[in-house]
Short mmCIF file of C-alpha atoms in Angstrom, two decimals:
data_model
loop_
_atom_site.label_atom_id
_atom_site.label_comp_id
_atom_site.label_asym_id
_atom_site.label_seq_id
_atom_site.Cartn_x
_atom_site.Cartn_y
_atom_site.Cartn_z
CA MET W 1 66.73 236.21 176.94
CA GLU W 2 63.60 234.96 178.02
CA LYS W 3 63.17 232.05 179.59
CA ALA W 4 61.06 229.94 177.16
CA ASN W 5 58.44 228.19 179.32
CA PRO W 6 57.75 224.32 180.00
CA ARG W 7 56.05 222.41 177.16
CA PHE W 8 54.15 218.80 177.93
CA SER W 9 52.35 216.84 176.14
CA VAL W 10 48.90 216.34 177.47
CA SER W 11 49.94 212.58 179.51
CA ASP W 12 52.92 214.01 180.63
CA PHE W 13 51.66 217.76 181.71
CA VAL W 14 49.32 215.30 184.01
CA ALA W 15 52.03 212.90 184.99
CA VAL W 16 53.86 216.14 186.25
CA VAL W 17 50.69 217.96 187.59
CA ASN W 18 49.89 214.48 190.11
CA GLN W 19 53.98 214.80 191.08
CA THR W 20 53.81 217.79 192.00
CA LEU W 21 49.92 217.68 193.53
CA GLU W 22 51.54 214.41 195.62
CA TYR W 23 54.72 216.31 196.44
CA ALA W 24 52.90 219.24 197.72
CA LEU W 25 49.61 218.11 199.28
CA ASN W 26 50.01 214.22 199.97
CA GLY W 27 47.57 213.32 202.26
CA VAL W 28 45.49 216.64 202.67
CA VAL W 29 42.67 217.22 204.45
CA ILE W 30 39.38 219.25 203.53
CA VAL W 31 36.82 219.84 204.96
CA GLY W 32 33.58 220.66 202.88
CA GLU W 33 29.15 219.88 203.07
CA VAL W 34 28.71 216.50 200.73
CA SER W 35 26.95 217.04 198.06
CA GLY W 36 25.68 215.22 194.68
CA LEU W 37 26.60 211.45 196.51
CA ARG W 38 26.31 208.98 194.07
CA VAL W 39 27.19 205.17 194.56
CA SER W 40 28.09 203.40 190.86
CA GLN W 41 27.87 199.49 190.62
CA GLY W 42 27.67 199.11 193.81
CA LYS W 43 31.03 199.82 194.27
CA TRP W 44 32.06 203.55 193.37
CA VAL W 45 31.62 206.14 195.12
CA ARG W 46 31.87 209.87 193.97
CA PHE W 47 30.39 213.46 195.53
CA LYS W 48 31.29 217.07 195.74
CA LEU W 49 32.32 218.66 198.48
CA LYS W 50 31.60 222.71 198.64
CA ASP W 51 31.14 225.81 200.51
CA ASP W 52 29.21 228.63 200.14
CA ASN W 53 32.36 229.82 197.91
CA ALA W 54 33.54 226.15 195.87
CA ALA W 55 33.26 223.04 194.57
CA VAL W 56 35.54 220.11 195.17
CA ASP W 57 34.74 215.78 193.59
CA PHE W 58 35.65 213.24 195.19
CA PHE W 59 36.11 209.88 194.09
CA GLY W 60 37.00 206.30 195.69
CA SER W 61 35.76 202.78 196.68
CA VAL W 62 33.35 202.32 199.25
CA TYR W 63 35.43 199.84 201.36
CA GLN W 64 37.67 203.74 202.02
CA LEU W 65 33.80 204.84 203.36
CA LYS W 66 33.60 204.00 207.11
CA VAL W 67 30.77 205.94 207.49
CA PRO W 68 27.73 206.32 205.90
CA LEU W 69 27.15 209.86 203.97
CA GLU W 70 24.74 211.51 203.30
CA ASP W 71 23.89 214.72 201.03
CA GLY W 72 23.95 217.69 203.61
CA MET W 73 26.70 216.29 205.81
CA ILE W 74 29.93 217.86 206.87
CA VAL W 75 32.34 215.88 206.70
CA ALA W 76 36.83 216.49 207.11
CA VAL W 77 37.87 214.04 204.12
CA GLN W 78 41.87 213.05 204.13
CA GLY W 79 42.95 211.53 199.92
CA ARG W 80 45.04 212.61 197.73
CA PRO W 81 43.99 215.22 194.88
CA LYS W 82 44.76 213.54 191.46
CA LEU W 83 44.80 214.72 188.08
CA SER W 84 42.86 211.50 185.99
CA GLU W 85 43.90 211.16 182.33
CA LYS W 86 39.46 210.45 181.64
CA TRP W 87 37.86 212.30 184.56
CA GLY W 88 40.04 215.23 184.76
CA PHE W 89 40.74 216.10 188.48
CA SER W 90 39.43 214.72 191.46
CA VAL W 91 40.44 213.34 195.01
CA SER W 92 40.99 210.28 195.89
CA PHE W 93 39.67 209.96 199.26
CA GLN W 94 41.03 207.46 202.24
CA ASN W 95 39.49 208.76 205.51
CA VAL W 96 35.93 209.98 205.46
CA GLN W 97 34.48 211.71 208.99
CA PRO W 98 31.70 213.60 209.38
CA VAL W 99 32.53 216.71 211.27
CA GLY W 100 29.82 218.77 213.75
CA GLU W 101 27.36 216.69 216.59
CA GLY W 102 24.92 217.56 213.28
CA SER W 103 26.99 215.54 211.14
CA ILE W 104 28.34 212.96 213.87
CA LYS W 105 24.95 212.36 215.01
CA ARG W 106 23.61 211.59 211.14
CA GLY W 107 26.11 208.79 210.67
CA PHE W 108 25.98 207.94 213.55
CA GLU W 109 22.56 206.79 213.81
CA LEU W 110 22.46 205.80 209.89
CA LEU W 111 24.98 204.06 210.61
CA LEU W 112 23.46 202.45 213.72
CA LYS W 113 20.44 201.65 211.73
CA LYS W 114 22.46 199.33 209.16
CA LEU W 115 25.14 197.34 211.63
CA THR W 116 21.99 196.93 213.82
CA ASP W 117 19.89 195.74 210.94
CA GLU W 118 23.30 193.22 210.68
CA GLY W 119 22.66 191.74 213.87
CA LEU W 120 26.16 193.29 215.04
CA PHE W 121 24.64 194.48 218.25
CA ASP W 122 22.47 191.26 219.24
CA GLU W 123 22.85 190.56 222.20
CA ALA W 124 23.21 186.63 221.71
CA ARG W 125 26.19 187.67 220.06
CA LYS W 126 27.85 188.72 223.04
CA ARG W 127 30.88 186.91 225.44
CA PRO W 128 31.66 187.20 228.83
CA LEU W 129 34.82 188.47 229.69
CA PRO W 130 36.59 186.32 231.46
CA GLU W 131 36.42 186.46 235.55
CA LEU W 132 40.21 187.51 236.71
CA PRO W 133 42.77 187.50 233.63
CA ALA W 134 45.86 187.25 233.76
CA HIS W 135 46.41 189.07 230.67
CA ILE W 136 45.43 192.06 229.62
CA GLY W 137 45.28 193.40 225.12
CA VAL W 138 44.47 197.27 226.18
CA ILE W 139 44.74 199.43 223.48
CA SER W 140 44.91 203.67 224.21
CA SER W 141 46.72 206.94 223.71
CA THR W 142 49.11 206.46 226.79
CA GLN W 143 49.16 210.03 226.78
CA ALA W 144 45.33 210.59 227.18
CA ALA W 145 44.02 210.90 230.92
CA GLY W 146 41.70 207.85 230.49
CA TYR W 147 44.63 205.70 230.27
CA THR W 148 46.25 206.84 233.18
CA ASP W 149 43.13 206.73 235.07
CA PHE W 150 42.57 203.00 233.98
CA ILE W 151 46.18 202.32 234.59
CA THR W 152 45.68 203.83 238.41
CA ILE W 153 42.70 202.65 239.23
CA LEU W 154 43.85 199.05 237.86
CA ASN W 155 46.89 198.89 240.01
CA GLU W 156 44.75 199.80 243.37
CA ARG W 157 42.35 197.24 242.36
CA PHE W 158 44.75 193.96 241.46
CA GLY W 159 47.89 193.21 240.96
CA GLY W 160 50.62 190.41 239.64
CA LEU W 161 48.36 190.88 235.98
CA LYS W 162 50.43 190.98 233.13
CA VAL W 163 49.05 194.24 230.88
CA SER W 164 50.11 195.02 227.34
CA VAL W 165 49.51 198.37 225.91
CA ALA W 166 48.91 198.91 222.05
CA HIS W 167 49.93 202.81 221.83
CA THR W 168 47.26 203.85 219.19
CA LEU W 169 45.46 207.95 218.47
CA VAL W 170 42.38 207.86 220.07
CA GLN W 171 41.41 210.73 217.60
CA GLY W 172 41.50 211.75 214.78
CA LEU W 173 41.15 210.99 211.01
CA ASN W 174 43.79 207.60 211.55
CA ALA W 175 42.90 206.74 214.60
CA PRO W 176 40.10 204.44 213.98
CA ALA W 177 42.87 202.34 211.79
CA GLN W 178 45.74 202.02 214.39
CA ILE W 179 43.19 200.46 216.80
CA THR W 180 41.47 198.79 214.09
CA ARG W 181 45.64 197.26 213.73
CA ALA W 182 46.36 197.30 217.47
CA LEU W 183 43.19 195.12 217.84
CA GLU W 184 44.23 192.92 214.23
CA HIS W 185 47.78 192.74 216.64
CA PHE W 186 46.38 191.03 219.46
CA ASN W 187 44.08 188.81 217.64
CA GLN W 188 47.26 187.34 215.72
CA SER W 189 49.47 187.05 219.36
CA ALA W 190 50.90 184.11 220.44
CA TYR W 191 50.64 185.08 223.10
CA ALA W 192 47.43 186.75 223.30
CA PRO W 193 46.16 188.56 226.19
CA GLU W 194 42.88 186.82 227.25
CA VAL W 195 40.75 190.05 227.16
CA ILE W 196 41.14 193.34 224.77
CA VAL W 197 40.33 196.93 226.68
CA ILE W 198 39.93 199.93 224.37
CA MET W 199 39.11 203.35 225.83
CA ARG W 200 39.96 206.63 226.14
CA GLY W 201 38.34 209.32 228.15
CA GLY W 202 36.06 212.24 227.30
CA GLY W 203 36.07 214.49 224.99
CA ASP W 204 33.70 216.43 222.20
CA PRO W 205 31.60 214.47 219.52
CA ASP W 206 33.89 215.25 216.68
CA ASP W 207 36.87 213.75 219.33
CA LEU W 208 34.92 210.84 220.09
CA ALA W 209 33.39 209.91 215.89
CA ALA W 210 36.98 207.71 215.62
CA PHE W 211 34.51 205.45 217.76
CA ASN W 212 31.54 205.48 215.43
CA ASP W 213 33.75 204.40 212.37
CA GLU W 214 32.52 201.24 210.47
CA GLY W 215 35.55 198.94 209.97
CA LEU W 216 36.49 199.69 213.99
CA VAL W 217 33.10 199.21 214.48
CA ARG W 218 33.33 195.73 213.40
CA ALA W 219 36.82 195.04 213.81
CA ILE W 220 35.54 194.48 217.65
CA ALA W 221 32.68 192.41 217.02
CA GLY W 222 35.00 190.29 215.33
CA SER W 223 37.68 189.79 218.23
CA ARG W 224 38.11 186.62 218.65
CA ILE W 225 39.18 187.76 221.92
CA PRO W 226 36.99 189.47 224.07
CA THR W 227 36.08 193.16 224.34
CA LEU W 228 35.84 195.90 226.94
CA VAL W 229 35.41 199.05 225.60
CA GLY W 230 35.03 202.28 227.75
CA VAL W 231 35.20 205.46 225.59
CA GLY W 232 34.07 209.19 227.04
CA HIS W 233 31.72 209.58 229.48
CA GLU W 234 28.89 207.64 231.19
CA VAL W 235 26.25 210.05 228.39
CA ASP W 236 28.32 208.95 225.64
CA THR W 237 27.57 206.00 223.13
CA THR W 238 29.75 205.13 220.49
CA LEU W 239 29.44 202.49 218.05
CA ALA W 240 32.71 200.92 219.15
CA ASP W 241 30.47 200.76 222.64
CA LEU W 242 28.01 198.88 221.64
CA ALA W 243 29.77 196.01 219.42
CA ALA W 244 31.99 195.55 222.62
CA ASP W 245 31.37 192.19 224.79
CA VAL W 246 31.19 194.93 227.15
CA ARG W 247 30.35 198.45 227.99
CA ALA W 248 31.61 200.50 230.07
CA ALA W 249 30.91 204.12 231.33
CA THR W 250 34.66 204.52 231.57
CA PRO W 251 38.34 204.35 231.49
CA SER W 252 38.22 204.09 235.45
CA ASN W 253 35.43 201.85 235.51
CA ALA W 254 36.25 199.55 233.04
CA ALA W 255 39.53 198.84 235.11
CA GLN W 256 36.37 197.61 237.78
CA ILE W 257 34.56 196.34 235.22
CA LEU W 258 37.87 193.88 234.81
CA VAL W 259 39.61 193.03 238.41
CA PRO W 260 38.02 192.05 241.75
CA ASP W 261 39.20 195.30 244.70
CA ARG W 262 42.05 193.52 246.51
CA ARG W 263 40.91 195.32 249.44
CA GLU W 264 37.64 193.08 248.76
CA LEU W 265 39.05 190.01 248.69
CA VAL W 266 40.81 190.55 252.28
CA ALA W 267 37.63 191.69 253.44
CA GLU W 268 36.48 188.67 252.06
CA VAL W 269 39.06 186.15 253.51
CA ARG W 270 38.70 187.94 257.37
CA SER W 271 34.47 187.71 257.47
CA ARG W 272 35.07 183.89 256.21
CA LEU W 273 37.68 182.92 258.82
CA GLY W 274 35.94 184.84 261.04
CA GLY W 275 32.75 182.60 259.94
CA VAL W 276 34.47 179.34 261.49
CA ILE W 277 34.62 180.61 264.75
CA PRO W 278 30.82 180.41 265.74
CA THR W 279 31.40 176.90 264.23
CA ILE W 280 33.70 175.64 267.06
CA GLU W 281 31.72 177.73 270.04
CA ARG W 282 28.28 176.02 268.88
CA ALA W 283 30.71 172.58 269.17
CA ILE W 284 31.39 173.47 272.06
CA GLU W 285 27.70 174.49 272.94
CA ARG W 286 26.88 171.10 271.83
CA LEU W 287 29.36 169.32 273.65
CA ASP W 288 28.54 171.25 277.05
CA ASP W 289 25.10 170.51 277.07
CA GLU W 290 26.05 166.65 276.66
CA ILE W 291 28.17 166.53 279.78
CA ARG W 292 26.12 168.12 281.58
CA ARG W 293 22.77 166.21 279.82
CA LEU W 294 25.43 162.87 281.10
CA VAL W 295 26.12 163.92 284.10
CA ASP W 296 22.65 164.95 284.59
CA GLU W 297 21.13 161.09 283.44
CA ALA W 298 24.32 159.42 285.84
CA GLU W 299 23.24 161.27 288.93
CA ALA W 300 19.77 160.38 288.24
CA ARG W 301 20.02 156.50 287.35
CA THR W 302 21.82 156.48 291.17
CA ASP W 303 19.39 158.74 292.67
CA LYS W 304 17.11 155.85 291.55
CA ALA W 305 19.25 152.83 291.91
CA VAL W 306 19.20 154.21 295.79
CA LYS W 307 16.04 154.79 296.00
CA MET W 308 15.13 151.06 294.97
CA ALA W 309 18.05 149.57 297.25
CA GLU W 310 16.18 151.45 299.96
CA ASP W 311 12.76 150.80 299.08
CA GLU W 312 13.65 146.70 299.08
CA LEU W 313 15.88 146.83 302.11
CA SER W 314 12.91 147.98 304.09
CA ALA W 315 10.68 145.92 302.01
CA LEU W 316 12.97 142.87 303.71
CA ARG W 317 12.99 144.57 306.86
CA ARG W 318 9.11 144.40 306.86
CA LEU W 319 9.13 140.51 306.03
CA LEU W 320 12.18 139.79 308.48
CA GLY W 321 9.76 141.45 311.11
CA GLN W 322 7.09 139.02 310.69
CA PHE W 323 9.85 135.49 311.33
CA ASP W 324 10.42 137.11 314.65
CA PRO W 325 9.86 134.45 316.77
CA GLN W 326 9.70 136.95 319.92
CA LEU W 327 6.05 137.69 317.55
CA VAL W 328 5.11 134.56 318.03
CA LEU W 329 5.52 134.07 321.74
CA LYS W 330 3.69 137.40 322.37
CA LYS W 331 0.64 136.03 321.00
CA GLY W 332 0.85 133.90 323.38
CA TYR W 333 2.24 130.88 321.82
CA SER W 334 5.40 129.00 323.80
CA LEU W 335 8.75 127.34 322.30
CA VAL W 336 9.28 123.56 323.55
CA ARG W 337 12.42 122.39 323.09
CA GLY W 338 13.57 119.08 324.45
CA HIS W 339 13.39 115.01 324.34
CA VAL W 340 8.80 114.14 324.92
CA ALA W 341 8.48 110.97 326.33
CA ALA W 342 7.04 110.19 329.32
CA GLY W 343 8.83 111.12 332.00
CA ALA W 344 11.11 113.23 330.19
CA MET W 345 12.12 116.86 330.81
CA ILE W 346 11.22 119.46 328.85
CA GLU W 347 11.99 123.86 328.56
CA ILE W 348 8.77 125.35 327.60
CA GLU W 349 9.73 129.24 326.06
CA ARG W 350 7.02 131.68 326.46
CA TYR W 351 6.80 135.36 326.08
CA LYS W 352 7.79 136.67 328.98
CA ASP W 353 9.44 133.22 331.42
CA THR W 354 10.89 129.80 330.84
CA ILE W 355 9.56 126.65 332.10
CA THR W 356 11.36 123.15 332.91
CA ALA W 357 8.51 120.55 332.80
CA GLU W 358 8.58 116.79 333.57
CA VAL W 359 6.23 114.43 330.70
CA ARG W 360 3.50 112.69 331.83
CA ASP W 361 2.21 110.99 329.26
CA VAL W 362 2.71 112.14 324.88
CA ARG W 363 -0.86 110.82 323.01
CA LYS W 364 -0.55 110.69 319.28
CA LYS W 365 -3.69 113.14 317.32
CA MET U 1 54.60 185.72 246.44
CA SER U 2 55.08 183.81 249.77
CA GLY U 3 53.76 180.32 251.12
CA LYS U 4 56.66 178.31 249.26
CA ASN U 5 55.75 179.32 245.51
CA LYS U 6 51.37 178.55 245.88
CA THR U 7 48.96 181.01 244.27
CA ILE U 8 46.66 183.19 245.70
CA GLU U 9 43.99 180.72 244.14
CA ASP U 10 45.91 177.67 245.51
CA LYS U 11 45.82 179.17 249.45
CA MET U 12 41.84 180.14 248.36
CA THR U 13 40.94 176.61 247.53
CA GLU U 14 42.73 175.58 250.26
CA LEU U 15 40.54 178.01 252.52
CA ARG U 16 37.82 177.01 250.91
CA ALA U 17 38.74 173.62 251.79
CA LEU U 18 39.92 174.19 255.72
CA VAL U 19 36.41 176.63 256.09
CA THR U 20 34.52 174.45 255.05
CA TRP U 21 35.63 171.14 257.19
CA PHE U 22 33.85 173.17 259.82
CA GLU U 23 30.42 172.71 258.20
CA GLN U 24 30.75 169.10 257.55
CA ASP U 25 30.16 165.96 258.85
CA GLU U 26 34.33 165.41 259.42
CA PHE U 27 34.34 168.50 261.52
CA LYS U 28 35.86 167.62 265.78
CA LEU U 29 36.43 169.88 268.57
CA GLU U 30 39.71 168.60 268.98
CA GLN U 31 40.99 169.02 265.62
CA ALA U 32 39.52 172.47 265.25
CA GLY U 33 41.73 174.30 267.10
CA GLU U 34 44.51 173.29 264.52
CA LYS U 35 43.22 174.09 261.73
CA PHE U 36 42.11 177.23 262.77
CA ALA U 37 45.55 177.53 263.53
CA GLN U 38 46.14 177.00 259.93
CA ALA U 39 43.11 178.93 258.29
CA SER U 40 44.38 182.01 259.87
CA LYS U 41 48.01 181.35 258.97
CA LEU U 42 47.01 181.36 255.07
CA ALA U 43 44.45 184.03 255.91
CA GLY U 44 47.46 185.82 256.43
CA GLU U 45 49.32 184.72 253.87
CA ILE U 46 46.30 185.79 251.55
CA GLU U 47 46.34 189.09 252.39
CA GLN U 48 49.26 190.13 252.33
CA ASP U 49 50.11 187.74 248.68
CA LEU U 50 46.86 189.49 248.13
CA MET U 51 47.85 194.30 249.27
CA GLY U 52 52.18 192.79 247.71
CA LEU U 53 51.24 191.56 244.47
CA LYS U 54 52.03 193.90 241.63
CA ASN U 55 50.95 194.42 237.91
CA ASP U 56 53.43 194.10 235.01
CA ILE U 57 52.69 196.64 232.55
CA THR U 58 54.56 196.54 228.95
CA VAL U 59 53.80 199.32 226.78
CA LEU U 60 54.96 197.61 223.13
CA LYS U 61 57.22 199.05 220.53
CA GLN U 62 55.14 197.83 218.24
CA SER U 63 53.73 201.18 215.70
CA PHE U 64 50.08 201.22 214.91
CA GLU U 65 50.69 203.99 212.62
CA ASP U 66 50.04 203.57 208.25
CA SER U 67 52.83 201.60 206.73
#
């Protein structure tokens, strides 16, 4: 007996198709060229994705569109196929990312202009990172080479730090949402880190496209905690880099920016200590000079005192010589001793002899 | 960390103060030897502390995938 074909009402048919699509193609990613892009009421977005042989309608809200679109861009769209009772078949998009160098570049340029015009990358918004953060929040894939480089350099340069790592995807359509959630987690944490580092190593433009996601870029710019972003190689610039408080050229560079090198600190400590030795040497020299000066001064004063004493002595000697009675006698004067009265005997001392004589007469002058 | 629970920053502050003493008017040659020995010991401790510090790295258990 032939099996009867299932019969549905239109509504039931739509429900069954949606159930089937949800089961078979939930979260499917479709890649194609954007065409017929329309935004209505500033809220609803419609476009087609096409290739050489087919075109499919997409529908969603502007809030789900994290990268500005233009007709002609090649994008990867993650969404849910749906048959609408009123509008027919379309895919409700959740994520849209440009694919291929040209489209990524165009998407980057459009979003760069939009966010620059909003002042999101203004230098005035940038905050300094803490000088030596005791607690660091890291957002990266723990399997990424960039993460390993960062941890290696961080451990080499400094220690004693608490590092909380949020493991997330760092590429692909789901990466921006995961990184944004990790950012929110750190920002809402009771024991929040002092700085958040977001990083991944190098890759082609498709790999780094997650870091040009508008939602993620806004989340970085709006982070309460200062951010340091090191994505790709030195030549790569993403909008996440521009939104960060500080940009690192690479994950290794992020570690260098974040903490001082303990070997340099040790050298600085040694240099500080070495710096006091000349001070001690100078103090000893000053003391030595002072002692020498005092000794010289004492010697000079002693010499001067001796000289003065010698001079005085010779002056006194000269003076004393003038009072020598012999000198007077030598000049012909005589010294008379005895009672001078008529008939008395007196003694007359001259330079070379002494005379004893009798006084015959004494007359007053 | 060695040095009676003092942090590296505490010790650095102490070392800076000792070094500053050598540059200021309070400097006295009689005390310089003792102060220098104190500073040398402190510098050695800081060096040892710095080189011995290890980071505490924790990968969070939270999943950041779509809930």
